[in-house]
Coordinates of C-alpha atoms and ligand atoms in Angstrom, one line a residue:
X1 CA 0.0 0.0 0.0
X2 CA 1.0 3.6 0.3
X3 CA 1.4 6.5 2.6
X4 CA 0.8 9.0 -0.2
X5 CA -1.6 11.5 1.5
X6 CA -3.1 12.7 -1.8
X7 CA -4.0 9.1 -2.8
X8 CA -5.3 8.2 0.6
X9 CA -7.5 11.2 1.1
X10 CA -8.9 10.9 -2.4
X11 CA -9.8 7.3 -1.8
X12 CA -11.4 8.2 1.6
X13 CA -13.5 10.8 -0.2
X14 CA -14.6 8.5 -3.0
X15 CA -15.4 5.7 -0.5
X16 CA -17.4 8.1 1.7
X17 CA -19.5 8.9 -1.4
X18 CA -19.9 5.4 -3.0
X19 CA -20.1 3.6 0.4
X20 CA -18.6 0.2 -0.5
X21 CA -18.8 -2.7 2.0
X22 CA -15.0 -3.1 1.8
X23 CA -12.0 -1.8 0.0
X24 CA -9.4 -4.2 -1.6
X25 CA -6.0 -3.0 -2.9
X26 CA -4.9 -4.8 -6.1
X27 CA -1.2 -5.8 -5.8
X28 CA -0.6 -7.3 -9.2
X29 CA 0.0 -10.8 -7.8
X30 CA -1.1 -14.0 -9.5
X31 CA -2.6 -15.3 -6.3
X32 CA -4.9 -12.3 -5.9
X33 CA -5.9 -12.4 -9.6
X34 CA -6.6 -16.1 -9.4
X35 CA -8.9 -15.5 -6.3
X36 CA -10.7 -12.8 -8.1
X37 CA -11.3 -15.0 -11.2
X38 CA -12.6 -17.7 -8.9
X39 CA -15.0 -15.2 -7.3
X40 CA -16.2 -13.9 -10.6
X41 CA -16.9 -17.4 -11.8
X42 CA -18.9 -18.2 -8.7
X43 CA -21.2 -15.2 -9.4
X44 CA -21.4 -15.8 -13.1
X45 CA -19.5 -12.6 -14.0
X46 CA -17.0 -14.8 -15.8
X47 CA -17.3 -18.2 -17.4
X48 CA -14.3 -20.5 -17.2
X49 CA -13.6 -21.8 -20.7
X50 CA -12.0 -25.2 -21.6
X51 CA -8.7 -25.1 -19.8
X52 CA -7.0 -27.6 -22.1
X53 CA -7.8 -25.8 -25.3
X54 CA -7.8 -22.3 -23.8
X55 CA -5.7 -22.2 -20.6
X56 CA -6.6 -19.4 -18.3
X57 CA -9.2 -18.1 -20.7
X58 CA -12.6 -16.7 -19.6
X59 CA -15.8 -15.4 -21.2
X60 CA -17.7 -12.3 -20.0
X61 CA -21.0 -10.9 -21.2
X62 CA -21.9 -7.3 -20.7
X63 CA -25.4 -6.0 -20.4
X64 CA -27.1 -6.0 -23.8
X65 CA -27.5 -2.2 -23.7
X66 CA -23.8 -1.8 -22.9
X67 CA -21.7 -3.1 -25.8
X68 CA -19.6 -0.2 -27.1
X69 CA -18.2 3.2 -26.3
X70 CA -20.9 5.8 -25.9
X71 CA -19.7 9.0 -27.5
X72 CA -22.9 10.9 -26.9
X73 CA -22.4 10.4 -23.2
X74 CA -18.7 11.2 -23.1
X75 CA -17.8 14.6 -21.7
X76 CA -14.8 16.9 -21.5
X77 CA -15.5 19.2 -18.6
X78 CA -13.0 22.1 -18.9
X79 CA -13.8 25.4 -17.1
X80 CA -14.9 26.9 -20.4
X81 CA -16.7 25.3 -23.3
X82 CA -14.3 26.9 -25.7
X83 CA -11.4 24.8 -24.2
X84 CA -13.4 21.6 -25.0
X85 CA -14.4 22.8 -28.4
X86 CA -17.5 22.0 -30.6
X87 CA -16.6 18.4 -31.3
X88 CA -16.7 17.3 -27.6
X89 CA -19.7 17.2 -25.3
X90 CA -19.1 19.7 -22.5
X91 CA -20.7 20.6 -19.2
X92 CA -19.6 23.1 -16.6
X93 CA -17.4 21.1 -14.2
X94 CA -19.3 22.1 -11.0
X95 CA -22.6 21.2 -12.6
X96 CA -21.2 17.8 -13.7
X97 CA -19.6 17.0 -10.4
X98 CA -23.0 17.7 -8.7
X99 CA -24.8 15.5 -11.2
X100 CA -22.3 12.7 -10.8
X101 CA -22.3 12.9 -7.0
X102 CA -26.0 12.0 -7.0
X103 CA -25.3 8.9 -9.2
X104 CA -22.3 7.8 -7.2
X105 CA -23.8 8.2 -3.8
X106 CA -24.2 4.8 -2.3
X107 CA -23.5 3.2 -5.7
X108 CA -21.1 0.6 -4.1
X109 CA -23.3 -0.4 -1.2
X110 CA -23.0 -4.1 -0.8
X111 CA -20.1 -4.2 -3.1
X112 CA -16.3 -4.1 -2.9
X113 CA -14.3 -1.2 -4.1
X114 CA -11.1 -2.3 -5.8
X115 CA -8.1 0.1 -5.8
X116 CA -6.0 -0.5 -8.9
X117 CA -2.6 1.4 -9.0
X118 CA -1.5 1.2 -12.7
X119 CA 1.1 2.6 -15.0
X120 CA 0.7 3.6 -18.6
X121 CA 4.2 2.9 -20.0
X122 CA 7.0 1.0 -18.3
X123 CA 7.1 1.8 -14.6
X124 CA 10.0 4.2 -13.9
X125 CA 10.5 5.2 -17.6
X126 CA 10.5 8.8 -18.8
X127 CA 7.3 8.1 -20.7
X128 CA 5.4 6.5 -17.9
X129 CA 2.4 8.1 -16.3
X130 CA 0.5 6.7 -13.3
X131 CA -3.1 6.3 -12.5
X132 CA -5.3 4.8 -9.8
X133 CA -8.7 3.4 -10.8
X134 CA -11.3 2.7 -8.2
X135 CA -13.9 0.3 -9.5
X136 CA -16.6 -2.1 -8.2
X137 CA -16.1 -4.5 -11.1
X138 CA -13.9 -7.6 -10.9
X139 CA -14.1 -7.7 -14.7
X140 CA -12.5 -4.2 -14.8
X141 CA -9.8 -5.3 -12.4
X142 CA -8.9 -8.4 -14.5
X143 CA -8.9 -6.4 -17.7
X144 CA -6.7 -3.7 -16.2
X145 CA -4.3 -6.4 -15.0
X146 CA -3.8 -7.4 -18.7
X147 CA -4.0 -4.0 -20.4
X148 CA -1.8 -2.0 -18.0
X149 CA 1.1 -2.5 -15.6
X150 CA -0.5 -3.0 -12.2
X151 CA 1.1 -3.4 -8.8
X152 CA 2.8 -2.1 -5.7
X153 CA 5.8 -0.9 -7.8
X154 CA 3.5 1.7 -9.2
X155 CA 2.8 3.1 -5.8
X156 CA 6.5 3.0 -5.0
X157 CA 7.3 4.9 -8.2
X158 CA 4.6 7.5 -7.4
X159 CA 6.0 8.0 -3.9
X160 CA 4.6 11.1 -2.2
X161 CA 3.7 12.8 -5.4
X162 CA 0.2 14.1 -6.3
X163 CA 1.0 13.5 -9.9
X164 CA -1.4 10.7 -10.9
X165 CA -4.6 10.4 -12.7
X166 CA -7.7 9.7 -10.6
X167 CA -10.3 7.4 -12.0
X168 CA -13.5 6.4 -10.4
X169 CA -15.7 3.7 -12.0
X170 CA -19.0 2.4 -10.6
X171 CA -21.3 0.1 -12.5
X172 CA -24.3 1.4 -10.5
X173 CA -27.4 0.2 -12.3
X174 CA -26.0 0.1 -15.8
X175 CA -28.7 2.6 -16.5
X176 CA -28.2 3.9 -20.1
X177 CA -30.0 7.1 -19.3
X178 CA -27.6 7.9 -16.6
X179 CA -24.4 6.6 -18.2
X180 CA -21.6 9.1 -18.1
X181 CA -17.9 9.0 -19.1
X182 CA -16.5 12.2 -17.9
X183 CA -13.1 13.9 -18.0
X184 CA -11.9 16.8 -16.0
X185 CA -8.5 17.5 -17.6
X186 CA -7.6 20.3 -15.2
X187 CA -8.2 18.0 -12.2
X188 CA -6.5 14.9 -13.7
X189 CA -9.8 13.2 -13.0
X190 CA -11.9 10.6 -14.9
X191 CA -15.4 9.5 -13.7
X192 CA -17.3 6.7 -15.3
X193 CA -20.7 5.5 -14.1
X194 CA -23.4 3.1 -15.3
X195 CA -21.4 1.1 -17.8
X196 CA -19.3 -2.1 -17.7
X197 CA -17.9 -2.0 -21.3
X198 CA -14.3 -1.7 -22.4
X199 CA -13.4 1.8 -23.5
X200 CA -16.1 3.2 -21.1
X201 CA -14.6 1.6 -18.0
X202 CA -11.0 0.5 -18.6
X203 CA -10.0 4.1 -17.6
X204 CA -6.3 3.7 -18.5
X205 CA -7.2 3.3 -22.1
X206 CA -9.1 5.9 -24.1
X207 CA -10.0 8.1 -21.1
X208 CA -6.4 8.4 -19.7
X209 CA -4.0 7.4 -22.5
X210 CA -5.8 9.5 -25.1
X211 CA -8.2 12.1 -23.7
X212 CA -6.3 13.2 -20.6
X213 CA -2.9 12.4 -22.2
X214 CA -3.6 14.5 -25.3
X215 CA -4.4 17.4 -23.0
X216 CA -1.1 16.8 -21.0
X217 CA 0.8 16.3 -24.3
X218 CA -0.2 19.7 -25.5
X219 CA 0.9 21.3 -22.2
X220 CA 4.1 19.4 -22.1
X221 CA 5.1 19.2 -25.8
X222 CA 4.4 15.6 -26.8
X223 CA 1.6 13.7 -28.5
X224 CA -0.9 11.0 -27.5
X225 CA -2.4 9.4 -30.6
X226 CA -4.8 6.6 -31.6
X227 CA -2.0 4.8 -33.4
X228 CA -0.5 1.3 -33.8
X229 CA 3.2 1.0 -33.8
X230 CA 5.0 -1.6 -35.9
X231 CA 8.6 -2.5 -36.8
X232 CA 9.3 -3.7 -40.3
X233 CA 12.4 -5.9 -40.5
X234 CA 14.3 -6.1 -43.7
X235 CA 16.2 -9.3 -44.8
X236 CA 19.5 -7.6 -43.7
X237 CA 18.1 -7.2 -40.1
X238 CA 17.4 -3.4 -40.3
X239 CA 14.1 -2.5 -38.6
X240 CA 12.1 0.6 -39.6
X241 CA 9.2 1.8 -37.4
X242 CA 5.9 3.1 -38.5
X243 CA 2.9 4.4 -36.6
X244 CA -0.6 4.5 -38.1
X245 CA -3.9 6.1 -37.0
X246 CA -7.0 4.4 -38.3
X247 CA -10.5 4.9 -36.7
X248 CA -11.9 2.3 -34.4
X249 CA -12.3 -1.1 -36.0
X250 CA -10.5 0.0 -39.2
X251 CA -7.5 -2.3 -39.1
X252 CA -4.9 -1.1 -36.5
X253 CA -4.6 -4.5 -34.7
X254 CA -4.5 -6.3 -38.1
X255 CA -1.7 -4.1 -39.5
X256 CA 0.3 -4.1 -36.3
X257 CA 0.5 -7.9 -36.3
X258 CA 0.8 -8.3 -40.1
X259 CA 2.4 -11.5 -41.5
X260 CA 4.2 -10.7 -44.8
X261 CA 3.0 -12.5 -47.9
X262 CA 5.0 -15.7 -48.6
X263 CA 7.1 -14.1 -51.3
X264 CA 8.5 -11.6 -48.7
X265 CA 8.5 -14.0 -45.8
X266 CA 10.8 -16.3 -47.8
X267 CA 13.2 -13.4 -48.4
X268 CA 13.4 -12.7 -44.6
X269 CA 11.0 -9.8 -44.1
X270 CA 9.3 -9.7 -40.7
X271 CA 6.9 -7.4 -38.9
X272 CA 7.0 -6.8 -35.2
X273 CA 4.2 -5.4 -33.1
X274 CA 5.0 -2.6 -30.6
X275 CA 1.4 -1.5 -30.1
X276 CA -2.1 -1.9 -31.7
X277 CA -4.1 1.1 -30.4
X278 CA -2.3 3.9 -28.7
X279 CA 1.0 5.7 -29.2
X280 CA 2.7 8.3 -27.0
X281 CA 5.2 10.2 -29.1
X282 CA 8.1 12.5 -28.0
X283 CA 11.0 14.2 -29.7
X284 CA 14.2 12.3 -29.0
X285 CA 17.7 13.8 -28.4
X286 CA 18.5 12.8 -32.0
X287 CA 15.7 15.0 -33.3
X288 CA 13.5 12.1 -34.4
X289 CA 10.1 11.3 -33.1
X290 CA 10.1 8.4 -30.7
X291 CA 7.1 6.3 -29.8
X292 CA 6.0 4.0 -27.0
X293 CA 2.9 2.0 -26.6
X294 CA 1.6 2.9 -23.1
X295 CA -0.5 -0.3 -22.9
X296 CA 0.5 -3.8 -21.9
X297 CA -2.1 -5.8 -23.8
X298 CA -4.6 -5.8 -26.6
X299 CA -8.4 -5.1 -26.4
X300 CA -9.0 -6.3 -30.0
X301 CA -12.0 -6.8 -32.2
X302 CA -12.9 -10.5 -32.3
X303 CA -15.1 -10.8 -35.4
X304 CA -13.1 -11.2 -38.6
X305 CA -10.0 -12.5 -36.7
X306 CA -8.9 -15.8 -38.2
X307 CA -6.0 -17.9 -39.3
X308 CA -5.7 -16.0 -42.6
X309 CA -6.6 -12.4 -41.6
X310 CA -4.6 -12.3 -38.4
X311 CA -2.9 -15.5 -37.2
X312 CA -0.8 -13.6 -34.7
X313 CA -3.9 -12.1 -33.0
X314 CA -5.6 -15.5 -32.9
X315 CA -2.5 -17.1 -31.4
X316 CA -2.3 -14.4 -28.8
X317 CA -5.9 -15.2 -27.6
X318 CA -5.1 -18.9 -27.0
X319 CA -4.2 -18.3 -23.3
X320 CA -4.7 -15.8 -20.5
X321 CA -7.5 -14.1 -22.4
X322 CA -10.8 -12.6 -21.4
X323 CA -13.4 -12.7 -24.2
X324 CA -16.2 -10.2 -24.1
X325 CA -19.6 -10.7 -25.9
X326 CA -18.4 -13.6 -28.2
X327 CA -20.4 -16.7 -29.0
X328 CA -20.1 -19.6 -26.4
X329 CA -19.7 -23.0 -28.0
X330 CA -21.3 -25.3 -25.4
X331 CA -20.1 -28.6 -27.0
X332 CA -16.4 -28.0 -26.1
X333 CA -16.7 -24.9 -23.9
X334 CA -14.8 -22.7 -26.3
X335 CA -15.6 -19.4 -28.1
X336 CA -16.6 -18.5 -31.6
X337 CA -17.2 -15.4 -33.6
X338 CA -18.3 -14.5 -37.2
X339 CA -15.3 -14.8 -39.5
X340 CA -13.4 -17.2 -37.3
X341 CA -14.2 -20.1 -39.6
X342 CA -17.1 -21.5 -41.6
X343 CA -18.2 -23.9 -38.9
X344 CA -20.5 -22.0 -36.6
X345 CA -21.2 -24.1 -33.5
X346 CA -24.5 -26.0 -33.5
X347 CA -24.9 -26.0 -29.8
X348 CA -24.2 -22.5 -28.6
X349 CA -25.2 -19.4 -26.8
X350 CA -25.1 -16.0 -28.6
X351 CA -23.4 -12.9 -27.1
X352 CA -26.5 -12.3 -25.1
X353 CA -26.3 -15.7 -23.5
X354 CA -29.4 -17.0 -25.4
X355 CA -29.6 -20.3 -27.3
X356 CA -28.3 -19.4 -30.8
X357 CA -29.4 -20.7 -34.2
X358 CA -26.7 -20.0 -36.7
X359 CA -29.1 -20.7 -39.6
X360 CA -30.9 -17.5 -38.7
X361 CA -27.8 -15.4 -39.2
X362 CA -28.7 -12.3 -41.3
X363 CA -25.8 -10.0 -42.2
X364 CA -28.1 -7.1 -42.4
X365 CA -29.0 -7.5 -38.8
X366 CA -25.8 -8.6 -37.2
X367 CA -26.6 -7.3 -33.7
X368 CA -29.9 -9.2 -33.7
X369 CA -28.8 -12.5 -35.3
X370 CA -25.1 -13.0 -34.9
X371 CA -23.4 -15.3 -32.5
X372 CA -20.8 -12.8 -31.4
X373 CA -21.6 -9.1 -31.1
X374 CA -19.9 -7.1 -34.0
X375 CA -17.9 -5.2 -31.3
X376 CA -17.1 -8.3 -29.3
X377 CA -13.5 -8.2 -28.1
X378 CA -10.6 -10.2 -26.7
X379 CA -8.4 -8.9 -23.9
X380 CA -5.0 -10.5 -24.3
X381 CA -1.5 -9.9 -23.0
X382 CA 1.0 -8.4 -25.4
X383 CA 3.6 -10.9 -24.1
X384 CA 1.6 -13.7 -25.6
X385 CA 1.8 -12.3 -29.1
X386 CA 4.1 -14.3 -31.3
X387 CA 5.3 -11.2 -33.1
X388 CA 5.7 -8.9 -30.1
X389 CA 8.6 -6.5 -30.7
X390 CA 11.8 -6.9 -28.6
X391 CA 11.4 -3.2 -28.0
X392 CA 8.0 -3.6 -26.4
X393 CA 9.4 -2.8 -22.9
X394 CA 12.0 -0.3 -24.2
X395 CA 12.4 2.7 -21.9
X396 CA 13.0 5.1 -24.8
X397 CA 10.5 3.7 -27.4
X398 CA 11.2 3.3 -31.1
X399 CA 12.1 6.0 -33.7
X400 CA 9.3 6.6 -36.2
X401 CA 10.1 6.9 -39.9
X402 CA 6.5 7.2 -41.2
X403 CA 3.1 8.2 -39.8
X404 CA 0.2 6.8 -41.7
X405 CA -3.4 8.0 -41.6
X406 CA -6.2 5.9 -43.0
X407 CA -9.9 5.2 -43.0
X408 CA -12.7 3.2 -44.6
X409 CA -13.5 5.0 -47.9
X410 CA -15.4 3.1 -50.5
X411 CA -14.4 5.6 -53.3
X412 CA -12.5 8.8 -52.7
X413 CA -9.2 8.0 -51.1
X414 CA -6.6 6.1 -53.2
X415 CA -4.7 3.1 -51.8
X416 CA -1.9 5.3 -50.7
X417 CA -0.5 8.8 -51.0
X418 CA 2.1 10.9 -49.4
X419 CA 1.7 14.4 -48.1
X420 CA 3.9 17.2 -49.4
X421 CA 5.3 18.1 -46.0
X422 CA 4.4 18.1 -42.2
X423 CA 1.9 21.0 -42.5
X424 CA 0.2 19.3 -45.4
X425 CA 0.4 16.0 -43.6
X426 CA -1.4 17.6 -40.6
X427 CA -4.0 18.8 -43.0
X428 CA -4.3 15.3 -44.5
X429 CA -4.9 14.0 -40.9
X430 CA -7.5 16.7 -40.2
X431 CA -9.6 15.7 -43.2
X432 CA -9.6 12.0 -42.5
X433 CA -13.0 10.4 -43.0
X434 CA -14.3 6.9 -42.5
X435 CA -17.4 4.9 -42.5
X436 CA -18.5 4.3 -38.9
X437 CA -18.1 0.9 -37.3
X438 CA -19.7 -1.0 -34.4
X439 CA -16.9 0.2 -32.0
X440 CA -19.1 3.0 -31.0
X441 CA -22.9 3.0 -30.4
X442 CA -24.9 4.5 -33.3
X443 CA -25.4 3.9 -37.0
X444 CA -22.7 1.8 -38.8
X445 CA -21.4 2.6 -42.3
X446 CA -22.1 6.3 -42.4
X447 CA -19.2 8.5 -43.6
X448 CA -18.0 10.9 -40.9
X449 CA -14.9 13.0 -40.6
X450 CA -12.6 11.5 -38.0
X451 CA -9.5 13.7 -37.8
X452 CA -6.4 11.6 -37.0
X453 CA -8.8 8.9 -35.9
X454 CA -9.1 11.1 -32.7
X455 CA -12.5 12.6 -33.1
X456 CA -13.8 10.7 -30.0
X457 CA -10.5 11.0 -28.1
X458 CA -9.1 14.6 -28.1
X459 CA -9.4 15.9 -24.6
X460 CA -9.6 19.6 -25.7
X461 CA -10.5 21.8 -28.7
X462 CA -10.0 20.0 -32.0
X463 CA -8.7 23.2 -33.6
X464 CA -6.1 23.6 -30.9
X465 CA -5.2 19.9 -31.3
X466 CA -4.4 20.6 -35.0
X467 CA -2.4 23.7 -33.9
X468 CA -0.5 21.3 -31.6
X469 CA 0.3 19.1 -34.5
X470 CA 1.7 22.1 -36.4
X471 CA 3.7 23.2 -33.4
X472 CA 5.2 19.7 -33.0
X473 CA 6.3 19.7 -36.6
X474 CA 8.4 22.8 -35.9
X475 CA 10.3 21.0 -33.0
X476 CA 11.0 17.7 -34.7
X477 CA 14.1 18.3 -36.8
X478 CA 13.9 14.8 -38.3
X479 CA 10.2 14.5 -38.6
X480 CA 8.5 11.3 -39.9
X481 CA 7.0 11.6 -43.4
X482 CA 3.2 11.6 -43.4
X483 CA 1.1 9.3 -45.6
X484 CA -2.6 8.3 -46.1
X485 CA -3.8 4.8 -46.9
X486 CA -7.2 3.2 -47.8
X487 CA -7.5 -0.6 -47.8
X488 CA -11.3 -0.3 -48.3
X489 CA -12.0 0.9 -51.9
X490 CA -14.8 -1.2 -53.3
X491 CA -15.9 -2.1 -56.9
X492 CA -19.4 -1.5 -58.2
X493 CA -20.6 -4.6 -56.5
X494 CA -19.3 -3.4 -53.2
X495 CA -16.4 -5.9 -52.9
X496 CA -13.0 -4.7 -51.6
X497 CA -10.6 -4.3 -54.5
X498 CA -7.4 -4.5 -52.5
X499 CA -6.7 -7.8 -50.8
X500 CA -5.6 -6.1 -47.6
X501 CA -4.3 -7.7 -44.4
X502 CA -0.8 -9.3 -45.1
X503 CA -0.7 -7.7 -48.5
X504 CA -0.7 -4.3 -46.9
X505 CA 3.0 -4.9 -46.4
X506 CA 3.4 -4.1 -50.1
X507 CA 2.2 -0.6 -49.4
X508 CA 4.4 -0.2 -46.3
X509 CA 7.4 -1.1 -48.4
X510 CA 6.6 1.8 -50.8
X511 CA 6.1 4.1 -47.9
X512 CA 9.5 3.2 -46.4
X513 CA 11.2 3.5 -49.8
X514 CA 9.8 7.0 -50.0
X515 CA 11.2 7.8 -46.6
X516 CA 14.6 6.5 -47.7
X517 CA 14.4 8.5 -50.9
X518 CA 14.4 5.2 -52.9
X519 CA 11.0 5.5 -54.8
X520 CA 9.7 8.1 -57.2
X521 CA 6.1 9.3 -57.1
X522 CA 3.6 11.2 -59.2
X523 CA 2.6 14.6 -58.0
X524 CA -1.2 14.9 -57.9
X525 CA -3.5 17.6 -56.4
X526 CA -3.8 15.6 -53.2
X527 CA -0.2 14.6 -52.7
X528 CA 2.4 12.1 -54.1
X529 CA 0.9 8.9 -55.4
X530 CA 3.0 5.9 -56.4
X531 CA 3.7 4.8 -59.9
X532 CA 1.6 1.6 -60.3
X533 CA 4.8 -0.2 -61.2
X534 CA 6.4 0.7 -57.9
X535 CA 3.9 -1.4 -55.8
X536 CA 5.4 -4.8 -55.6
X537 CA 2.7 -7.3 -56.7
X538 CA 4.9 -10.4 -56.9
X539 CA 2.9 -13.5 -55.9
X540 CA -0.4 -11.5 -55.9
X541 CA -3.3 -12.2 -58.3
X542 CA -4.0 -8.7 -59.2
X543 CA -3.3 -6.7 -62.4
X544 CA -1.3 -3.5 -62.9
X545 CA -4.5 -1.9 -64.2
X546 CA -6.3 -2.7 -60.9
X547 CA -3.4 -1.1 -59.0
X548 CA -3.7 1.9 -61.3
X549 CA -7.5 2.1 -60.5
X550 CA -6.7 1.8 -56.8
X551 CA -4.3 4.7 -57.1
X552 CA -6.5 6.9 -59.2
X553 CA -7.6 10.3 -57.9
X554 CA -11.2 11.3 -58.9
X555 CA -11.2 15.1 -59.1
X556 CA -14.9 15.4 -59.0
X557 CA -15.2 13.2 -55.9
X558 CA -12.5 15.2 -54.2
X559 CA -14.1 18.5 -55.1
X560 CA -17.3 17.2 -53.5
X561 CA -15.2 16.2 -50.5
X562 CA -13.7 19.7 -50.3
X563 CA -17.2 21.1 -49.7
X564 CA -17.8 18.6 -47.0
X565 CA -14.5 19.5 -45.4
X566 CA -15.5 23.2 -45.4
X567 CA -18.6 22.3 -43.4
X568 CA -16.6 20.2 -41.0
X569 CA -14.1 23.0 -40.4
X570 CA -17.0 25.4 -39.7
X571 CA -18.2 22.9 -37.2
X572 CA -14.8 22.6 -35.5
X573 CA -15.1 26.4 -35.3
X574 CA -12.8 29.4 -35.0
X575 CA -9.9 27.5 -33.4
X576 CA -9.1 25.9 -36.8
X577 CA -5.5 27.2 -37.6
X578 CA -5.2 29.5 -40.5
X579 CA -2.6 27.0 -42.0
X580 CA -5.4 24.4 -42.3
X581 CA -7.6 26.8 -44.4
X582 CA -4.5 27.7 -46.5
X583 CA -4.1 24.0 -47.2
X584 CA -7.8 23.5 -48.0
X585 CA -7.7 26.5 -50.4
X586 CA -4.5 25.2 -52.1
X587 CA -6.1 21.7 -52.5
X588 CA -9.2 23.2 -54.1
X589 CA -7.0 25.3 -56.4
X590 CA -4.9 22.3 -57.5
X591 CA -8.1 20.2 -58.1
X592 CA -9.6 23.0 -60.2
X593 CA -6.4 23.5 -62.3
Ligands
GTP601 P1 -10.0 -0.6 -32.4 O1 -9.5 -1.6 -31.5 O2 -11.5 -0.4 -32.4 O3 -9.3 0.8 -32.3 O4 -9.8 -1.1 -33.9 P2 -8.6 -1.5 -34.9 O5 -8.3 -0.3 -35.8 O6 -7.5 -2.1 -34.2 O7 -9.4 -2.5 -35.8 P3 -9.0 -4.0 -36.3 O8 -7.6 -4.2 -36.7 O9 -9.5 -4.9 -35.2 O10 -10.0 -4.2 -37.6 C1 -11.3 -4.4 -37.5 C2 -11.9 -4.7 -38.8 O11 -11.2 -4.3 -39.9 C3 -12.2 -6.2 -38.9 O12 -13.5 -6.4 -39.4 C4 -11.1 -6.6 -40.0 O13 -11.5 -7.8 -40.7 C5 -11.1 -5.4 -40.9 N1 -9.8 -5.2 -41.6 C6 -8.6 -5.0 -41.0 N2 -7.6 -4.9 -41.9 C7 -8.2 -5.0 -43.1 C8 -7.8 -4.9 -44.5 O14 -6.6 -4.7 -44.8 N3 -8.7 -5.0 -45.5 C9 -10.1 -5.2 -45.2 N4 -10.9 -5.3 -46.2 N5 -10.5 -5.3 -43.9 C10 -9.6 -5.2 -42.9
SPV602 C1 -11.9 1.7 -30.0 O1 -13.1 1.8 -30.0 O2 -11.1 2.5 -30.6 C2 -11.2 0.7 -29.2 C3 -12.0 -0.1 -28.2 O3 -10.0 0.5 -29.3 S1 -12.4 0.7 -26.8 O4 -11.4 0.4 -25.8 O5 -13.7 0.3 -26.3 O6 -12.3 2.2 -27.0
MN603 MN1 -9.1 2.0 -30.6

């Protein structure tokens, strides 16, 4: 435990409000975790899976109304609304504290409050930041034990300092109408109530490592981004690092754990995973941008994960994993999800825990008829990933050569293009758009602008966030080059044209060749696009003409997009930096030329 008076008095205050029966400190030991798993199994909160096939694996089901992040109920409570900006929900902090106090009062009666001291980043490293989450959910404790670094060493590293992020989570009644995910950046405080789902309750993840951290990063001169980090190893052993921002459920985990196509594998190419969701980036002494993954595990999308799409992720989930809202195969007490294989279990419970009939599956009503919820997830330890990078625990992180933005665009965006420079690259990030996915509640498949894949995660004014990107560009002497990719262009029948997954490596190679000055490019109105001949398609059943199609830039579609961007900039409001408008005008002028 600790003598830190800031920690102890805060816990006293929170306990006085929530009134738990008892308080248990989480020490990070296996014994304690095992006892908690046993307790959760005894109450039905967890289901112990087949320990021969899936050692130390468990299944959890959330409430049916609580299956994704709730952006509409997520708030940034800065003293003024202007600081939070137009993209975030805002409420006056005092008003919000008063509202929350009512919801938390007595919320833990009859329950246990767990105190989780955790670190985002390697404990004791320059990058690390500490947090304490108070929760009444064993599921949250067990997930935090996988996703973050938990234990007494965190309290030792914190010492007497008040410098930690306070997080209070109470399940309360899981009442949708009173569900709140609230951030008070000035108070280093996160409060979550009436949810039990992933990003709403694992407070180290989106709440701390993105929303609060982005706010701190701006103050302290670094960046917190919704990015994977991977290392691409060449046959000669050299490794180049890339970070990439795609919106939720748009392919970060898949790209981070990519297995190169056979042609490249045989030559000795490899890909190493440093992170699949969040990157903290700082300028190194050598003037390059260095990245760490502050997390310790993966909270990955289950559906679509299989032996072909992402064998590394699948292997990672074979032990020590908590599955959330997947299908339960009763015959062998294992799990299943859509896209795992073509053999849906015949004797199974769906994600709601009801008897499931796979013959009724209707892809137009996935939530209603699927075995696994479309946003069902696995929580798995990074250490169990076959391709985890040897730099995973590095104290300094890895140097980034290229930053990639990307989204799901059926038409407009080409397979890949490069920005002209950092400012233009920031603009490219600011105009990112993607079709929405099941990772957040709401309609799926609607195009929305999602700047830097951070629309739901910037802890302050979006316009100021872009300004911060521009400022960072000025203090990184050897800045990464900025690119944009789109794996999701479709043909007239709606089929994906690009094979994606492992074959995305072919695009990464062009990107790194550009960074090394080894590849030419065509200058187009939107940026530098590869010559079709420069995308290596060895061993791939796809024609040069198809590649040309994938790389084409449709001026009419882009001009329509420009109008949409103007509206979006207006929505972001008067903090949009002048440089972004300059870039928008220049883009329009180039398209009209
Ligand atoms: P979050 O964890 O929500 O932040 O998402 P993520 O970006 O890590 O998403 P993930 O890698 O789990 O991708 C989710 C979905 O994208 C799955 O349905 C995948 O099958 C699909 N996907 C990933 N990569 C590709 C690709 O290269 N091509 C196609 N067509 N689909 C892909
Ligand atoms: C996302 O939605 O981007 C996720 C899952 O990575 S959650 O942790 O729920 O935010
Ligand atoms: Mn994410």
